[in-house]
mmCIF file of C-alpha atoms in Angstrom:
data_model
loop_
_atom_site.group_PDB
_atom_site.id
_atom_site.type_symbol
_atom_site.label_atom_id
_atom_site.label_comp_id
_atom_site.label_asym_id
_atom_site.label_seq_id
_atom_site.Cartn_x
_atom_site.Cartn_y
_atom_site.Cartn_z
ATOM 1 C CA MET U 186 -69.304 -185.345 -141.450
ATOM 2 C CA ALA U 187 -70.507 -182.468 -139.218
ATOM 3 C CA ILE U 188 -71.848 -179.306 -141.040
ATOM 4 C CA PRO U 189 -70.583 -176.110 -139.420
ATOM 5 C CA LEU U 190 -73.032 -173.987 -137.526
ATOM 6 C CA LEU U 191 -71.498 -170.743 -138.830
ATOM 7 C CA ASN U 192 -73.651 -169.092 -141.521
ATOM 8 C CA LYS U 193 -72.005 -165.807 -141.804
ATOM 9 C CA LYS U 194 -69.393 -164.980 -144.392
ATOM 10 C CA ILE U 195 -65.795 -164.685 -142.919
ATOM 11 C CA VAL U 196 -64.408 -161.317 -143.844
ATOM 12 C CA LYS U 197 -60.818 -160.445 -143.257
ATOM 13 C CA LYS U 198 -60.088 -156.644 -143.362
ATOM 14 C CA ARG U 199 -56.391 -157.378 -143.971
ATOM 15 C CA VAL U 200 -54.635 -160.470 -144.853
ATOM 16 C CA LYS U 201 -51.147 -159.205 -145.391
ATOM 17 C CA LYS U 202 -48.958 -158.956 -142.211
ATOM 18 C CA PHE U 203 -47.868 -155.658 -140.804
ATOM 19 C CA LYS U 204 -44.118 -155.345 -141.247
ATOM 20 C CA ARG U 205 -41.760 -153.483 -139.098
ATOM 21 C CA PRO U 206 -40.573 -150.316 -140.721
ATOM 22 C CA GLN U 207 -36.904 -150.526 -142.179
ATOM 23 C CA SER U 208 -36.852 -154.253 -141.538
ATOM 24 C CA ASP U 209 -35.735 -154.594 -145.282
ATOM 25 C CA ARG U 210 -32.814 -152.256 -144.738
ATOM 26 C CA ARG U 211 -31.010 -154.010 -141.708
ATOM 27 C CA ILE U 212 -30.509 -157.631 -140.890
ATOM 28 C CA THR U 213 -30.774 -156.920 -137.122
ATOM 29 C CA VAL U 214 -34.298 -155.552 -137.535
ATOM 30 C CA LYS U 215 -36.581 -158.374 -137.889
ATOM 31 C CA GLU U 216 -40.007 -158.307 -139.838
ATOM 32 C CA ASN U 217 -41.992 -158.858 -136.592
ATOM 33 C CA TRP U 218 -44.195 -155.719 -135.907
ATOM 34 C CA ARG U 219 -42.945 -153.351 -133.277
ATOM 35 C CA ARG U 220 -44.571 -149.916 -132.800
ATOM 36 C CA PRO U 221 -42.067 -147.137 -134.098
ATOM 37 C CA LYS U 222 -41.298 -144.657 -131.329
ATOM 38 C CA GLY U 223 -38.826 -142.357 -133.002
ATOM 39 C CA ILE U 224 -39.533 -138.587 -132.955
ATOM 40 C CA ASP U 225 -38.995 -138.236 -136.680
ATOM 41 C CA SER U 226 -40.552 -141.618 -137.734
ATOM 42 C CA ARG U 227 -42.657 -141.235 -140.889
ATOM 43 C CA VAL U 228 -44.615 -144.419 -140.112
ATOM 44 C CA ARG U 229 -45.493 -143.124 -136.595
ATOM 45 C CA ARG U 230 -46.481 -139.832 -137.899
ATOM 46 C CA LYS U 231 -48.640 -141.609 -140.595
ATOM 47 C CA PHE U 232 -47.278 -139.850 -143.682
ATOM 48 C CA LYS U 233 -49.037 -140.684 -146.953
ATOM 49 C CA GLY U 234 -47.349 -143.567 -148.763
ATOM 50 C CA CYS U 235 -45.655 -145.001 -145.753
ATOM 51 C CA ALA U 236 -46.309 -148.368 -144.190
ATOM 52 C CA LEU U 237 -49.588 -148.818 -142.284
ATOM 53 C CA MET U 238 -49.814 -149.348 -138.558
ATOM 54 C CA PRO U 239 -52.041 -151.931 -136.972
ATOM 55 C CA ASN U 240 -54.960 -150.470 -135.119
ATOM 56 C CA ILE U 241 -58.220 -151.622 -133.579
ATOM 57 C CA GLY U 242 -60.048 -150.975 -136.835
ATOM 58 C CA TYR U 243 -58.431 -154.025 -138.574
ATOM 59 C CA GLY U 244 -60.088 -156.346 -135.917
ATOM 60 C CA SER U 245 -62.382 -159.158 -137.035
ATOM 61 C CA ASN U 246 -66.056 -159.470 -136.641
ATOM 62 C CA LYS U 247 -66.715 -161.027 -133.170
ATOM 63 C CA LYS U 248 -69.094 -163.587 -134.648
ATOM 64 C CA THR U 249 -66.556 -164.952 -137.062
ATOM 65 C CA ARG U 250 -63.321 -164.282 -135.148
ATOM 66 C CA HIS U 251 -61.014 -167.416 -134.776
ATOM 67 C CA PHE U 252 -62.975 -169.438 -137.357
ATOM 68 C CA LEU U 253 -61.113 -171.423 -140.018
ATOM 69 C CA PRO U 254 -62.090 -171.211 -143.605
ATOM 70 C CA ASN U 255 -63.839 -174.500 -143.137
ATOM 71 C CA GLY U 256 -66.311 -172.743 -140.757
ATOM 72 C CA PHE U 257 -65.093 -174.471 -137.515
ATOM 73 C CA LYS U 258 -62.997 -173.157 -134.720
ATOM 74 C CA LYS U 259 -59.793 -175.191 -133.968
ATOM 75 C CA PHE U 260 -59.410 -177.291 -130.758
ATOM 76 C CA VAL U 261 -56.113 -179.041 -130.242
ATOM 77 C CA VAL U 262 -56.467 -182.540 -129.157
ATOM 78 C CA HIS U 263 -53.704 -184.654 -127.444
ATOM 79 C CA ASN U 264 -55.601 -187.883 -126.579
ATOM 80 C CA VAL U 265 -58.982 -189.568 -126.986
ATOM 81 C CA LYS U 266 -60.215 -188.064 -123.697
ATOM 82 C CA ASP U 267 -59.757 -184.658 -124.988
ATOM 83 C CA LEU U 268 -61.951 -185.444 -128.028
ATOM 84 C CA ASP U 269 -64.896 -186.373 -125.761
ATOM 85 C CA LEU U 270 -65.157 -182.655 -124.851
ATOM 86 C CA LEU U 271 -66.189 -181.931 -128.480
ATOM 87 C CA MET U 272 -69.025 -184.343 -128.381
ATOM 88 C CA MET U 273 -71.704 -181.611 -128.020
ATOM 89 C CA HIS U 274 -69.704 -178.929 -129.935
ATOM 90 C CA ASN U 275 -68.974 -180.805 -133.141
ATOM 91 C CA ARG U 276 -70.814 -178.128 -135.288
ATOM 92 C CA THR U 277 -68.651 -175.300 -133.746
ATOM 93 C CA PHE U 278 -65.232 -176.710 -133.105
ATOM 94 C CA CYS U 279 -63.081 -179.104 -135.165
ATOM 95 C CA ALA U 280 -60.189 -181.154 -133.703
ATOM 96 C CA GLU U 281 -56.575 -180.840 -134.582
ATOM 97 C CA VAL U 282 -54.285 -183.582 -133.322
ATOM 98 C CA ALA U 283 -51.200 -182.072 -131.795
ATOM 99 C CA HIS U 284 -47.943 -182.399 -133.454
ATOM 100 C CA ASN U 285 -46.332 -184.553 -130.834
ATOM 101 C CA VAL U 286 -48.904 -187.315 -130.877
ATOM 102 C CA SER U 287 -47.686 -190.808 -132.036
ATOM 103 C CA THR U 288 -49.017 -192.599 -135.114
ATOM 104 C CA LEU U 289 -50.731 -195.260 -132.827
ATOM 105 C CA LYS U 290 -52.619 -192.720 -130.760
ATOM 106 C CA ARG U 291 -53.483 -190.659 -133.824
ATOM 107 C CA LYS U 292 -55.223 -193.708 -135.386
ATOM 108 C CA SER U 293 -57.393 -194.212 -132.229
ATOM 109 C CA ILE U 294 -58.105 -190.403 -132.183
ATOM 110 C CA VAL U 295 -59.246 -190.269 -135.733
ATOM 111 C CA GLU U 296 -61.436 -193.386 -135.215
ATOM 112 C CA ARG U 297 -63.125 -192.012 -132.179
ATOM 113 C CA ALA U 298 -63.614 -188.642 -133.936
ATOM 114 C CA ALA U 299 -65.532 -190.550 -136.806
ATOM 115 C CA GLN U 300 -67.796 -192.034 -134.224
ATOM 116 C CA LEU U 301 -68.516 -188.753 -132.517
ATOM 117 C CA ASP U 302 -68.935 -187.035 -135.906
ATOM 118 C CA VAL U 303 -66.178 -184.483 -135.207
ATOM 119 C CA VAL U 304 -64.130 -183.115 -138.117
ATOM 120 C CA VAL U 305 -60.337 -183.509 -137.870
ATOM 121 C CA THR U 306 -58.128 -181.054 -139.825
ATOM 122 C CA ASN U 307 -55.048 -183.146 -139.942
ATOM 123 C CA LYS U 308 -56.337 -186.766 -139.933
ATOM 124 C CA LEU U 309 -53.897 -187.857 -142.576
ATOM 125 C CA ALA U 310 -50.800 -186.319 -141.031
ATOM 126 C CA LYS U 311 -48.037 -188.860 -139.964
ATOM 127 C CA LEU U 312 -50.226 -191.759 -141.296
ATOM 128 C CA ARG U 313 -49.083 -191.404 -144.879
ATOM 129 C CA SER U 314 -45.360 -191.233 -144.008
ATOM 130 C CA GLN U 315 -45.561 -194.504 -142.029
ATOM 131 C CA GLU U 316 -47.321 -196.334 -144.874
ATOM 132 C CA ASP U 317 -44.687 -195.375 -147.435
ATOM 133 C CA GLU U 318 -41.871 -197.052 -145.443
#
């Protein structure tokens, strides 16, 4: 099992998602963030007690950006050949098998990852469901 190279603590300035203002009032307004542009918008004018707007200050530390809680960056793998790219980077990146890879290919990818000492985040996916049947 490879040990992650990351030695800094991952700090998230904000974990909650920024909700679109008035998305709770109307069905047609989804929760996905859109910048308010109205002339009277309380959110745009940053009134006290209103929803917060995303800005550059919420960005993550450059050294810990895109890292998973396990200390690795994610790399999506579709076949065994993709896994060979991680041979020299097994302490920075971990593999994640793509969702559309068959059970047979998954087994070979997980076996090759064990040989290369590469961490696979979803090594048990699809394997359990086939064994149950």
